[in-house]
Amino acid sequence: RKEVEQDPGPFNVPEGATVAFNCTYSNSASQSFFWYRQDCRKEPKLLMSVYSSGNEDGRFTAQLNRASQYISLLIRDSKLSDSATYLCVVRGGYNQGGKLIFGQGTELSVKP
Amino acid sequence: SQTIHQWPATLVQPVGSPLSLECTVEGTSNPNLYWYRQAAGRGLQLLFYSVGIGQISSEVPQNLSASRPQDRQFILSSKKLLLSDSGFYLCAWDRWDSNNEKLFFGSGTQLSVL
């Protein structure tokens, strides 16, 4: 089983749609969680951190369920500029040296 | 301010040739350093992880090696490249003990092995 697994893509949605990405992680000792965004052949950029209480940044909402080892990202009112690959990232526990592990990414394509 | 330099940006190498990619970090000390590889259309695969000078964790069996001769220098090497080594290589750093857990990436090296 992969350490971090995401929904296989791509997701093709119209402008204005709501889209949800899911991610699961295998190590219950994982410390912290993030969503990154990557544009084609560019370095990934931090989109938001994910907290157990859930957090929202404009049209983006992230949720963490530690019991189920599950992370989600919801994008409301999709824009053309949201087209990118979304990466779920997990910081491993102390037994893993705290390294950051990426999921394989889910590609989003927002169409006019 | 903290910066990370990675070079070269693009590299075309023949099969069997050696490789050396270098990454340096400025503006911080004792960073965690990472080498990731991304094959075309795929996610980021963690290759090497280092928490200090001379401390390298290899994540997957492969044709590559890494070294950290100085605190803020991380080098990815190969003695003989394979076709399967082609990909987008990213160096990154973070500080696990800081309140800001953001991972800082270099701009990447696109390696084509022919």
mmCIF file with all atom_site columns, C-alpha atoms in Angstrom:
data_model
loop_
_atom_site.group_PDB
_atom_site.id
_atom_site.type_symbol
_atom_site.label_atom_id
_atom_site.label_alt_id
_atom_site.label_comp_id
_atom_site.label_asym_id
_atom_site.label_entity_id
_atom_site.label_seq_id
_atom_site.pdbx_PDB_ins_code
_atom_site.Cartn_x
_atom_site.Cartn_y
_atom_site.Cartn_z
_atom_site.occupancy
_atom_site.B_iso_or_equiv
_atom_site.pdbx_formal_charge
_atom_site.auth_seq_id
_atom_site.auth_comp_id
_atom_site.auth_asym_id
_atom_site.auth_atom_id
_atom_site.pdbx_PDB_model_num
ATOM 1   C CA . ARG A 1 1   ? 0.000   0.000  0.000   1.00 0.00 ? 1   ARG A CA 1
ATOM 2   C CA . LYS A 1 2   ? 1.304   3.463  -0.900  1.00 0.00 ? 2   LYS A CA 1
ATOM 3   C CA . GLU A 1 3   ? 2.046   5.786  1.998   1.00 0.00 ? 3   GLU A CA 1
ATOM 4   C CA . VAL A 1 4   ? -0.085  8.557  0.504   1.00 0.00 ? 4   VAL A CA 1
ATOM 5   C CA . GLU A 1 5   ? -2.783  7.818  -2.048  1.00 0.00 ? 5   GLU A CA 1
ATOM 6   C CA . GLN A 1 6   ? -4.966  10.226 -3.976  1.00 0.00 ? 6   GLN A CA 1
ATOM 7   C CA . ASP A 1 7   ? -7.948  9.981  -6.294  1.00 0.00 ? 7   ASP A CA 1
ATOM 8   C CA . PRO A 1 8   ? -6.748  9.057  -9.765  1.00 0.00 ? 8   PRO A CA 1
ATOM 9   C CA . GLY A 1 9   ? -7.443  11.825 -12.246 1.00 0.00 ? 9   GLY A CA 1
ATOM 10  C CA . PRO A 1 10  ? -7.889  13.686 -14.350 1.00 0.00 ? 10  PRO A CA 1
ATOM 11  C CA . PHE A 1 11  ? -10.937 15.633 -13.223 1.00 0.00 ? 11  PHE A CA 1
ATOM 12  C CA . ASN A 1 12  ? -12.549 17.612 -16.059 1.00 0.00 ? 12  ASN A CA 1
ATOM 13  C CA . VAL A 1 13  ? -15.113 20.117 -14.799 1.00 0.00 ? 13  VAL A CA 1
ATOM 14  C CA . PRO A 1 14  ? -16.885 23.213 -16.146 1.00 0.00 ? 14  PRO A CA 1
ATOM 15  C CA . GLU A 1 15  ? -16.247 26.663 -14.746 1.00 0.00 ? 15  GLU A CA 1
ATOM 16  C CA . GLY A 1 16  ? -18.266 27.279 -11.601 1.00 0.00 ? 16  GLY A CA 1
ATOM 17  C CA . ALA A 1 17  ? -18.382 23.624 -10.590 1.00 0.00 ? 17  ALA A CA 1
ATOM 18  C CA . THR A 1 18  ? -17.517 22.310 -7.141  1.00 0.00 ? 18  THR A CA 1
ATOM 19  C CA . VAL A 1 19  ? -14.856 19.623 -7.092  1.00 0.00 ? 19  VAL A CA 1
ATOM 20  C CA . ALA A 1 20  ? -13.555 17.468 -4.245  1.00 0.00 ? 20  ALA A CA 1
ATOM 21  C CA . PHE A 1 21  ? -10.230 15.665 -3.973  1.00 0.00 ? 21  PHE A CA 1
ATOM 22  C CA . ASN A 1 22  ? -9.599  12.822 -1.561  1.00 0.00 ? 22  ASN A CA 1
ATOM 23  C CA . CYS A 1 23  ? -6.405  11.496 -0.042  1.00 0.00 ? 23  CYS A CA 1
ATOM 24  C CA . THR A 1 24  ? -5.596  8.696  2.389   1.00 0.00 ? 24  THR A CA 1
ATOM 25  C CA . TYR A 1 25  ? -2.392  8.022  4.301   1.00 0.00 ? 25  TYR A CA 1
ATOM 26  C CA . SER A 1 26  ? -1.142  4.780  5.798   1.00 0.00 ? 26  SER A CA 1
ATOM 27  C CA . ASN A 1 27  ? 0.928   5.847  8.822   1.00 0.00 ? 27  ASN A CA 1
ATOM 28  C CA . SER A 1 28  ? -1.221  6.748  11.805  1.00 0.00 ? 28  SER A CA 1
ATOM 29  C CA . ALA A 1 29  ? 1.762   8.515  13.388  1.00 0.00 ? 29  ALA A CA 1
ATOM 30  C CA . SER A 1 30  ? 1.866   11.138 10.628  1.00 0.00 ? 30  SER A CA 1
ATOM 31  C CA . GLN A 1 31  ? 2.379   14.617 12.020  1.00 0.00 ? 31  GLN A CA 1
ATOM 32  C CA . SER A 1 32  ? 0.917   17.186 9.672   1.00 0.00 ? 32  SER A CA 1
ATOM 33  C CA . PHE A 1 33  ? -0.834  17.509 6.350   1.00 0.00 ? 33  PHE A CA 1
ATOM 34  C CA . PHE A 1 34  ? -0.868  19.844 3.380   1.00 0.00 ? 34  PHE A CA 1
ATOM 35  C CA . TRP A 1 35  ? -2.252  20.436 -0.074  1.00 0.00 ? 35  TRP A CA 1
ATOM 36  C CA . TYR A 1 36  ? 0.147   21.683 -2.751  1.00 0.00 ? 36  TYR A CA 1
ATOM 37  C CA . ARG A 1 37  ? -0.610  22.864 -6.243  1.00 0.00 ? 37  ARG A CA 1
ATOM 38  C CA . GLN A 1 38  ? 1.675   22.173 -9.193  1.00 0.00 ? 38  GLN A CA 1
ATOM 39  C CA . ASP A 1 39  ? 1.481   23.760 -12.623 1.00 0.00 ? 39  ASP A CA 1
ATOM 40  C CA . CYS A 1 40  ? 2.991   21.889 -15.539 1.00 0.00 ? 40  CYS A CA 1
ATOM 41  C CA . ARG A 1 41  ? 6.765   21.446 -15.179 1.00 0.00 ? 41  ARG A CA 1
ATOM 42  C CA . LYS A 1 42  ? 6.954   23.918 -12.312 1.00 0.00 ? 42  LYS A CA 1
ATOM 43  C CA . GLU A 1 43  ? 7.828   23.379 -8.688  1.00 0.00 ? 43  GLU A CA 1
ATOM 44  C CA . PRO A 1 44  ? 4.875   22.668 -6.356  1.00 0.00 ? 44  PRO A CA 1
ATOM 45  C CA . LYS A 1 45  ? 3.542   25.550 -4.282  1.00 0.00 ? 45  LYS A CA 1
ATOM 46  C CA . LEU A 1 46  ? 1.819   25.323 -0.920  1.00 0.00 ? 46  LEU A CA 1
ATOM 47  C CA . LEU A 1 47  ? -1.932  25.785 -1.231  1.00 0.00 ? 47  LEU A CA 1
ATOM 48  C CA . MET A 1 48  ? -2.907  25.245 2.381   1.00 0.00 ? 48  MET A CA 1
ATOM 49  C CA . SER A 1 49  ? -2.173  23.313 5.521   1.00 0.00 ? 49  SER A CA 1
ATOM 50  C CA . VAL A 1 50  ? -4.833  20.933 6.803   1.00 0.00 ? 50  VAL A CA 1
ATOM 51  C CA . TYR A 1 51  ? -6.012  20.880 10.417  1.00 0.00 ? 51  TYR A CA 1
ATOM 52  C CA . SER A 1 52  ? -8.322  18.542 12.310  1.00 0.00 ? 52  SER A CA 1
ATOM 53  C CA . SER A 1 53  ? -10.748 21.383 12.848  1.00 0.00 ? 53  SER A CA 1
ATOM 54  C CA . GLY A 1 54  ? -10.908 21.993 9.106   1.00 0.00 ? 54  GLY A CA 1
ATOM 55  C CA . ASN A 1 55  ? -9.793  25.195 7.473   1.00 0.00 ? 55  ASN A CA 1
ATOM 56  C CA . GLU A 1 56  ? -11.012 27.433 4.717   1.00 0.00 ? 56  GLU A CA 1
ATOM 57  C CA . ASP A 1 57  ? -9.256  29.904 2.452   1.00 0.00 ? 57  ASP A CA 1
ATOM 58  C CA . GLY A 1 58  ? -11.643 31.641 0.090   1.00 0.00 ? 58  GLY A CA 1
ATOM 59  C CA . ARG A 1 59  ? -13.035 29.030 -2.297  1.00 0.00 ? 59  ARG A CA 1
ATOM 60  C CA . PHE A 1 60  ? -10.853 26.282 -0.852  1.00 0.00 ? 60  PHE A CA 1
ATOM 61  C CA . THR A 1 61  ? -11.742 24.096 2.138   1.00 0.00 ? 61  THR A CA 1
ATOM 62  C CA . ALA A 1 62  ? -9.532  21.387 3.593   1.00 0.00 ? 62  ALA A CA 1
ATOM 63  C CA . GLN A 1 63  ? -10.564 18.696 6.059   1.00 0.00 ? 63  GLN A CA 1
ATOM 64  C CA . LEU A 1 64  ? -8.631  16.094 8.045   1.00 0.00 ? 64  LEU A CA 1
ATOM 65  C CA . ASN A 1 65  ? -10.047 12.968 9.638   1.00 0.00 ? 65  ASN A CA 1
ATOM 66  C CA . ARG A 1 66  ? -7.314  11.374 11.734  1.00 0.00 ? 66  ARG A CA 1
ATOM 67  C CA . ALA A 1 67  ? -9.443  8.388  12.747  1.00 0.00 ? 67  ALA A CA 1
ATOM 68  C CA . SER A 1 68  ? -10.000 7.453  9.097   1.00 0.00 ? 68  SER A CA 1
ATOM 69  C CA . GLN A 1 69  ? -6.567  8.734  7.987   1.00 0.00 ? 69  GLN A CA 1
ATOM 70  C CA . TYR A 1 70  ? -8.268  10.773 5.330   1.00 0.00 ? 70  TYR A CA 1
ATOM 71  C CA . ILE A 1 71  ? -7.728  14.279 3.938   1.00 0.00 ? 71  ILE A CA 1
ATOM 72  C CA . SER A 1 72  ? -9.919  16.209 1.540   1.00 0.00 ? 72  SER A CA 1
ATOM 73  C CA . LEU A 1 73  ? -9.814  19.401 -0.508  1.00 0.00 ? 73  LEU A CA 1
ATOM 74  C CA . LEU A 1 74  ? -12.954 21.091 -1.774  1.00 0.00 ? 74  LEU A CA 1
ATOM 75  C CA . ILE A 1 75  ? -12.842 23.784 -4.442  1.00 0.00 ? 75  ILE A CA 1
ATOM 76  C CA . ARG A 1 76  ? -16.012 25.810 -4.942  1.00 0.00 ? 76  ARG A CA 1
ATOM 77  C CA . ASP A 1 77  ? -16.871 27.945 -7.974  1.00 0.00 ? 77  ASP A CA 1
ATOM 78  C CA . SER A 1 78  ? -13.982 26.567 -10.051 1.00 0.00 ? 78  SER A CA 1
ATOM 79  C CA . LYS A 1 79  ? -12.020 29.019 -12.183 1.00 0.00 ? 79  LYS A CA 1
ATOM 80  C CA . LEU A 1 80  ? -10.031 28.349 -15.331 1.00 0.00 ? 80  LEU A CA 1
ATOM 81  C CA . SER A 1 81  ? -6.948  29.313 -13.342 1.00 0.00 ? 81  SER A CA 1
ATOM 82  C CA . ASP A 1 82  ? -7.560  26.425 -10.927 1.00 0.00 ? 82  ASP A CA 1
ATOM 83  C CA . SER A 1 83  ? -6.422  23.991 -13.628 1.00 0.00 ? 83  SER A CA 1
ATOM 84  C CA . ALA A 1 84  ? -3.345  22.280 -12.190 1.00 0.00 ? 84  ALA A CA 1
ATOM 85  C CA . THR A 1 85  ? -2.272  19.128 -10.399 1.00 0.00 ? 85  THR A CA 1
ATOM 86  C CA . TYR A 1 86  ? -3.171  18.987 -6.698  1.00 0.00 ? 86  TYR A CA 1
ATOM 87  C CA . LEU A 1 87  ? -0.804  17.129 -4.429  1.00 0.00 ? 87  LEU A CA 1
ATOM 88  C CA . CYS A 1 88  ? -1.622  15.731 -1.007  1.00 0.00 ? 88  CYS A CA 1
ATOM 89  C CA . VAL A 1 89  ? 1.414   15.874 1.293   1.00 0.00 ? 89  VAL A CA 1
ATOM 90  C CA . VAL A 1 90  ? 1.926   14.161 4.633   1.00 0.00 ? 90  VAL A CA 1
ATOM 91  C CA . ARG A 1 91  ? 4.718   14.705 7.134   1.00 0.00 ? 91  ARG A CA 1
ATOM 92  C CA . GLY A 1 92  ? 5.768   11.321 8.468   1.00 0.00 ? 92  GLY A CA 1
ATOM 93  C CA . GLY A 1 93  ? 5.938   10.562 12.136  1.00 0.00 ? 93  GLY A CA 1
ATOM 94  C CA . TYR A 1 94  ? 9.019   10.663 14.324  1.00 0.00 ? 94  TYR A CA 1
ATOM 95  C CA . ASN A 1 95  ? 9.751   7.058  13.335  1.00 0.00 ? 95  ASN A CA 1
ATOM 96  C CA . GLN A 1 96  ? 10.057  8.313  9.757   1.00 0.00 ? 96  GLN A CA 1
ATOM 97  C CA . GLY A 1 97  ? 12.229  11.283 10.627  1.00 0.00 ? 97  GLY A CA 1
ATOM 98  C CA . GLY A 1 98  ? 9.462   13.705 9.823   1.00 0.00 ? 98  GLY A CA 1
ATOM 99  C CA . LYS A 1 99  ? 10.015  13.520 6.078   1.00 0.00 ? 99  LYS A CA 1
ATOM 100 C CA . LEU A 1 100 ? 7.446   14.933 3.678   1.00 0.00 ? 100 LEU A CA 1
ATOM 101 C CA . ILE A 1 101 ? 5.748   12.389 1.436   1.00 0.00 ? 101 ILE A CA 1
ATOM 102 C CA . PHE A 1 102 ? 3.728   13.354 -1.636  1.00 0.00 ? 102 PHE A CA 1
ATOM 103 C CA . GLY A 1 103 ? 0.750   11.610 -3.155  1.00 0.00 ? 103 GLY A CA 1
ATOM 104 C CA . GLN A 1 104 ? 0.819   10.987 -6.878  1.00 0.00 ? 104 GLN A CA 1
ATOM 105 C CA . GLY A 1 105 ? -1.337  14.044 -7.536  1.00 0.00 ? 105 GLY A CA 1
ATOM 106 C CA . THR A 1 106 ? -4.754  14.576 -9.051  1.00 0.00 ? 106 THR A CA 1
ATOM 107 C CA . GLU A 1 107 ? -4.976  16.629 -12.213 1.00 0.00 ? 107 GLU A CA 1
ATOM 108 C CA . LEU A 1 108 ? -7.782  19.162 -12.511 1.00 0.00 ? 108 LEU A CA 1
ATOM 109 C CA . SER A 1 109 ? -8.841  20.690 -15.796 1.00 0.00 ? 109 SER A CA 1
ATOM 110 C CA . VAL A 1 110 ? -11.458 23.452 -15.635 1.00 0.00 ? 110 VAL A CA 1
ATOM 111 C CA . LYS A 1 111 ? -13.170 24.133 -18.970 1.00 0.00 ? 111 LYS A CA 1
ATOM 112 C CA . PRO A 1 112 ? -15.065 27.260 -20.094 1.00 0.00 ? 112 PRO A CA 1
ATOM 113 C CA . SER B 2 1   ? 15.602  35.775 3.251   1.00 0.00 ? 1   SER B CA 1
ATOM 114 C CA . GLN B 2 2   ? 15.846  32.105 2.486   1.00 0.00 ? 2   GLN B CA 1
ATOM 115 C CA . THR B 2 3   ? 16.537  30.936 -1.038  1.00 0.00 ? 3   THR B CA 1
ATOM 116 C CA . ILE B 2 4   ? 17.293  27.662 -2.720  1.00 0.00 ? 4   ILE B CA 1
ATOM 117 C CA . HIS B 2 5   ? 19.385  27.299 -5.851  1.00 0.00 ? 5   HIS B CA 1
ATOM 118 C CA . GLN B 2 6   ? 19.251  24.269 -8.098  1.00 0.00 ? 6   GLN B CA 1
ATOM 119 C CA . TRP B 2 7   ? 21.137  23.793 -11.334 1.00 0.00 ? 7   TRP B CA 1
ATOM 120 C CA . PRO B 2 8   ? 21.210  23.165 -14.199 1.00 0.00 ? 8   PRO B CA 1
ATOM 121 C CA . ALA B 2 9   ? 17.641  23.836 -15.317 1.00 0.00 ? 9   ALA B CA 1
ATOM 122 C CA . THR B 2 10  ? 17.849  21.473 -18.279 1.00 0.00 ? 10  THR B CA 1
ATOM 123 C CA . LEU B 2 11  ? 20.204  18.617 -18.996 1.00 0.00 ? 11  LEU B CA 1
ATOM 124 C CA . VAL B 2 12  ? 20.471  16.141 -21.865 1.00 0.00 ? 12  VAL B CA 1
ATOM 125 C CA . GLN B 2 13  ? 22.799  13.223 -21.211 1.00 0.00 ? 13  GLN B CA 1
ATOM 126 C CA . PRO B 2 14  ? 23.605  9.977  -23.057 1.00 0.00 ? 14  PRO B CA 1
ATOM 127 C CA . VAL B 2 15  ? 22.938  6.616  -21.441 1.00 0.00 ? 15  VAL B CA 1
ATOM 128 C CA . GLY B 2 16  ? 25.913  5.493  -19.396 1.00 0.00 ? 16  GLY B CA 1
ATOM 129 C CA . SER B 2 17  ? 27.218  8.979  -18.695 1.00 0.00 ? 17  SER B CA 1
ATOM 130 C CA . PRO B 2 18  ? 27.655  10.330 -15.137 1.00 0.00 ? 18  PRO B CA 1
ATOM 131 C CA . LEU B 2 19  ? 25.373  12.835 -13.459 1.00 0.00 ? 19  LEU B CA 1
ATOM 132 C CA . SER B 2 20  ? 25.824  15.535 -10.864 1.00 0.00 ? 20  SER B CA 1
ATOM 133 C CA . LEU B 2 21  ? 23.002  17.866 -9.838  1.00 0.00 ? 21  LEU B CA 1
ATOM 134 C CA . GLU B 2 22  ? 23.679  20.422 -7.169  1.00 0.00 ? 22  GLU B CA 1
ATOM 135 C CA . CYS B 2 23  ? 21.410  22.217 -4.757  1.00 0.00 ? 23  CYS B CA 1
ATOM 136 C CA . THR B 2 24  ? 22.338  24.912 -2.232  1.00 0.00 ? 24  THR B CA 1
ATOM 137 C CA . VAL B 2 25  ? 20.262  26.686 0.376   1.00 0.00 ? 25  VAL B CA 1
ATOM 138 C CA . GLU B 2 26  ? 20.821  30.179 1.745   1.00 0.00 ? 26  GLU B CA 1
ATOM 139 C CA . GLY B 2 27  ? 19.406  32.033 4.689   1.00 0.00 ? 27  GLY B CA 1
ATOM 140 C CA . THR B 2 28  ? 18.865  29.138 7.066   1.00 0.00 ? 28  THR B CA 1
ATOM 141 C CA . SER B 2 29  ? 20.872  26.541 8.948   1.00 0.00 ? 29  SER B CA 1
ATOM 142 C CA . ASN B 2 30  ? 20.471  22.830 9.574   1.00 0.00 ? 30  ASN B CA 1
ATOM 143 C CA . PRO B 2 31  ? 17.651  22.391 7.062   1.00 0.00 ? 31  PRO B CA 1
ATOM 144 C CA . ASN B 2 32  ? 16.094  19.073 6.132   1.00 0.00 ? 32  ASN B CA 1
ATOM 145 C CA . LEU B 2 33  ? 16.980  18.492 2.484   1.00 0.00 ? 33  LEU B CA 1
ATOM 146 C CA . TYR B 2 34  ? 15.097  16.465 -0.106  1.00 0.00 ? 34  TYR B CA 1
ATOM 147 C CA . TRP B 2 35  ? 15.571  15.178 -3.643  1.00 0.00 ? 35  TRP B CA 1
ATOM 148 C CA . TYR B 2 36  ? 12.363  14.301 -5.485  1.00 0.00 ? 36  TYR B CA 1
ATOM 149 C CA . ARG B 2 37  ? 11.868  12.976 -8.998  1.00 0.00 ? 37  ARG B CA 1
ATOM 150 C CA . GLN B 2 38  ? 8.793   13.391 -11.139 1.00 0.00 ? 38  GLN B CA 1
ATOM 151 C CA . ALA B 2 39  ? 8.341   11.267 -14.247 1.00 0.00 ? 39  ALA B CA 1
ATOM 152 C CA . ALA B 2 40  ? 6.172   12.681 -17.028 1.00 0.00 ? 40  ALA B CA 1
ATOM 153 C CA . GLY B 2 41  ? 2.536   12.826 -15.898 1.00 0.00 ? 41  GLY B CA 1
ATOM 154 C CA . ARG B 2 42  ? 3.328   11.335 -12.501 1.00 0.00 ? 42  ARG B CA 1
ATOM 155 C CA . GLY B 2 43  ? 3.582   12.475 -8.893  1.00 0.00 ? 43  GLY B CA 1
ATOM 156 C CA . LEU B 2 44  ? 6.673   13.346 -6.887  1.00 0.00 ? 44  LEU B CA 1
ATOM 157 C CA . GLN B 2 45  ? 8.730   10.400 -5.745  1.00 0.00 ? 45  GLN B CA 1
ATOM 158 C CA . LEU B 2 46  ? 10.988  10.973 -2.750  1.00 0.00 ? 46  LEU B CA 1
ATOM 159 C CA . LEU B 2 47  ? 14.493  9.792  -3.633  1.00 0.00 ? 47  LEU B CA 1
ATOM 160 C CA . PHE B 2 48  ? 16.661  10.989 -0.761  1.00 0.00 ? 48  PHE B CA 1
ATOM 161 C CA . TYR B 2 49  ? 16.138  12.740 2.529   1.00 0.00 ? 49  TYR B CA 1
ATOM 162 C CA . SER B 2 50  ? 18.782  14.292 4.762   1.00 0.00 ? 50  SER B CA 1
ATOM 163 C CA . VAL B 2 51  ? 18.466  15.678 8.287   1.00 0.00 ? 51  VAL B CA 1
ATOM 164 C CA . GLY B 2 52  ? 22.134  16.657 8.612   1.00 0.00 ? 52  GLY B CA 1
ATOM 165 C CA . ILE B 2 53  ? 25.632  16.564 7.130   1.00 0.00 ? 53  ILE B CA 1
ATOM 166 C CA . GLY B 2 54  ? 26.511  13.057 6.017   1.00 0.00 ? 54  GLY B CA 1
ATOM 167 C CA . GLN B 2 55  ? 23.059  11.745 7.003   1.00 0.00 ? 55  GLN B CA 1
ATOM 168 C CA . ILE B 2 56  ? 21.277  10.463 3.920   1.00 0.00 ? 56  ILE B CA 1
ATOM 169 C CA . SER B 2 57  ? 18.207  8.288  3.809   1.00 0.00 ? 57  SER B CA 1
ATOM 170 C CA . SER B 2 58  ? 17.603  6.499  0.517   1.00 0.00 ? 58  SER B CA 1
ATOM 171 C CA . GLU B 2 59  ? 13.929  5.942  -0.087  1.00 0.00 ? 59  GLU B CA 1
ATOM 172 C CA . VAL B 2 60  ? 13.903  3.680  -3.117  1.00 0.00 ? 60  VAL B CA 1
ATOM 173 C CA . PRO B 2 61  ? 16.410  1.267  -4.705  1.00 0.00 ? 61  PRO B CA 1
ATOM 174 C CA . GLN B 2 62  ? 17.848  3.021  -7.687  1.00 0.00 ? 62  GLN B CA 1
ATOM 175 C CA . ASN B 2 63  ? 20.755  3.990  -9.837  1.00 0.00 ? 63  ASN B CA 1
ATOM 176 C CA . LEU B 2 64  ? 21.327  7.271  -8.004  1.00 0.00 ? 64  LEU B CA 1
ATOM 177 C CA . SER B 2 65  ? 23.174  8.414  -4.897  1.00 0.00 ? 65  SER B CA 1
ATOM 178 C CA . ALA B 2 66  ? 23.157  11.579 -2.817  1.00 0.00 ? 66  ALA B CA 1
ATOM 179 C CA . SER B 2 67  ? 25.674  13.375 -0.661  1.00 0.00 ? 67  SER B CA 1
ATOM 180 C CA . ARG B 2 68  ? 25.568  16.280 1.757   1.00 0.00 ? 68  ARG B CA 1
ATOM 181 C CA . PRO B 2 69  ? 29.149  17.529 2.130   1.00 0.00 ? 69  PRO B CA 1
ATOM 182 C CA . GLN B 2 70  ? 28.067  20.778 3.793   1.00 0.00 ? 70  GLN B CA 1
ATOM 183 C CA . ASP B 2 71  ? 25.071  21.792 5.865   1.00 0.00 ? 71  ASP B CA 1
ATOM 184 C CA . ARG B 2 72  ? 23.330  23.607 3.012   1.00 0.00 ? 72  ARG B CA 1
ATOM 185 C CA . GLN B 2 73  ? 24.560  21.629 0.024   1.00 0.00 ? 73  GLN B CA 1
ATOM 186 C CA . PHE B 2 74  ? 22.861  18.554 -1.384  1.00 0.00 ? 74  PHE B CA 1
ATOM 187 C CA . ILE B 2 75  ? 24.190  16.704 -4.431  1.00 0.00 ? 75  ILE B CA 1
ATOM 188 C CA . LEU B 2 76  ? 22.476  14.058 -6.541  1.00 0.00 ? 76  LEU B CA 1
ATOM 189 C CA . SER B 2 77  ? 24.785  11.788 -8.536  1.00 0.00 ? 77  SER B CA 1
ATOM 190 C CA . SER B 2 78  ? 24.960  8.797  -10.775 1.00 0.00 ? 78  SER B CA 1
ATOM 191 C CA . LYS B 2 79  ? 27.956  6.930  -12.177 1.00 0.00 ? 79  LYS B CA 1
ATOM 192 C CA . LYS B 2 80  ? 26.037  5.629  -15.207 1.00 0.00 ? 80  LYS B CA 1
ATOM 193 C CA . LEU B 2 81  ? 22.677  7.019  -16.254 1.00 0.00 ? 81  LEU B CA 1
ATOM 194 C CA . LEU B 2 82  ? 19.850  4.799  -17.455 1.00 0.00 ? 82  LEU B CA 1
ATOM 195 C CA . LEU B 2 83  ? 16.981  5.745  -19.760 1.00 0.00 ? 83  LEU B CA 1
ATOM 196 C CA . SER B 2 84  ? 14.645  5.365  -16.781 1.00 0.00 ? 84  SER B CA 1
ATOM 197 C CA . ASP B 2 85  ? 16.496  8.145  -14.944 1.00 0.00 ? 85  ASP B CA 1
ATOM 198 C CA . SER B 2 86  ? 14.827  10.727 -17.186 1.00 0.00 ? 86  SER B CA 1
ATOM 199 C CA . GLY B 2 87  ? 12.498  13.045 -15.323 1.00 0.00 ? 87  GLY B CA 1
ATOM 200 C CA . PHE B 2 88  ? 12.036  16.308 -13.505 1.00 0.00 ? 88  PHE B CA 1
ATOM 201 C CA . TYR B 2 89  ? 14.259  16.500 -10.427 1.00 0.00 ? 89  TYR B CA 1
ATOM 202 C CA . LEU B 2 90  ? 13.378  18.808 -7.582  1.00 0.00 ? 90  LEU B CA 1
ATOM 203 C CA . CYS B 2 91  ? 15.468  19.764 -4.588  1.00 0.00 ? 91  CYS B CA 1
ATOM 204 C CA . ALA B 2 92  ? 13.654  21.083 -1.522  1.00 0.00 ? 92  ALA B CA 1
ATOM 205 C CA . TRP B 2 93  ? 14.244  22.070 2.096   1.00 0.00 ? 93  TRP B CA 1
ATOM 206 C CA . ASP B 2 94  ? 12.268  22.634 5.259   1.00 0.00 ? 94  ASP B CA 1
ATOM 207 C CA . ARG B 2 95  ? 12.777  23.097 8.977   1.00 0.00 ? 95  ARG B CA 1
ATOM 208 C CA . TRP B 2 96  ? 10.769  20.642 10.990  1.00 0.00 ? 96  TRP B CA 1
ATOM 209 C CA . ASP B 2 97  ? 11.293  22.516 14.225  1.00 0.00 ? 97  ASP B CA 1
ATOM 210 C CA . SER B 2 98  ? 9.841   25.779 13.004  1.00 0.00 ? 98  SER B CA 1
ATOM 211 C CA . ASN B 2 99  ? 6.269   26.955 13.204  1.00 0.00 ? 99  ASN B CA 1
ATOM 212 C CA . ASN B 2 100 ? 6.258   27.424 9.473   1.00 0.00 ? 100 ASN B CA 1
ATOM 213 C CA . GLU B 2 101 ? 6.315   23.959 7.959   1.00 0.00 ? 101 GLU B CA 1
ATOM 214 C CA . LYS B 2 102 ? 6.376   25.096 4.375   1.00 0.00 ? 102 LYS B CA 1
ATOM 215 C CA . LEU B 2 103 ? 8.558   23.104 2.001   1.00 0.00 ? 103 LEU B CA 1
ATOM 216 C CA . PHE B 2 104 ? 10.686  25.326 -0.230  1.00 0.00 ? 104 PHE B CA 1
ATOM 217 C CA . PHE B 2 105 ? 11.448  23.983 -3.694  1.00 0.00 ? 105 PHE B CA 1
ATOM 218 C CA . GLY B 2 106 ? 14.175  24.737 -6.167  1.00 0.00 ? 106 GLY B CA 1
ATOM 219 C CA . SER B 2 107 ? 13.101  25.470 -9.722  1.00 0.00 ? 107 SER B CA 1
ATOM 220 C CA . GLY B 2 108 ? 13.874  21.931 -10.864 1.00 0.00 ? 108 GLY B CA 1
ATOM 221 C CA . THR B 2 109 ? 16.101  20.193 -13.396 1.00 0.00 ? 109 THR B CA 1
ATOM 222 C CA . GLN B 2 110 ? 14.591  18.551 -16.459 1.00 0.00 ? 110 GLN B CA 1
ATOM 223 C CA . LEU B 2 111 ? 16.847  15.583 -17.227 1.00 0.00 ? 111 LEU B CA 1
ATOM 224 C CA . SER B 2 112 ? 16.575  13.730 -20.517 1.00 0.00 ? 112 SER B CA 1
ATOM 225 C CA . VAL B 2 113 ? 18.638  10.576 -20.888 1.00 0.00 ? 113 VAL B CA 1
ATOM 226 C CA . LEU B 2 114 ? 18.985  9.534  -24.532 1.00 0.00 ? 114 LEU B CA 1
#
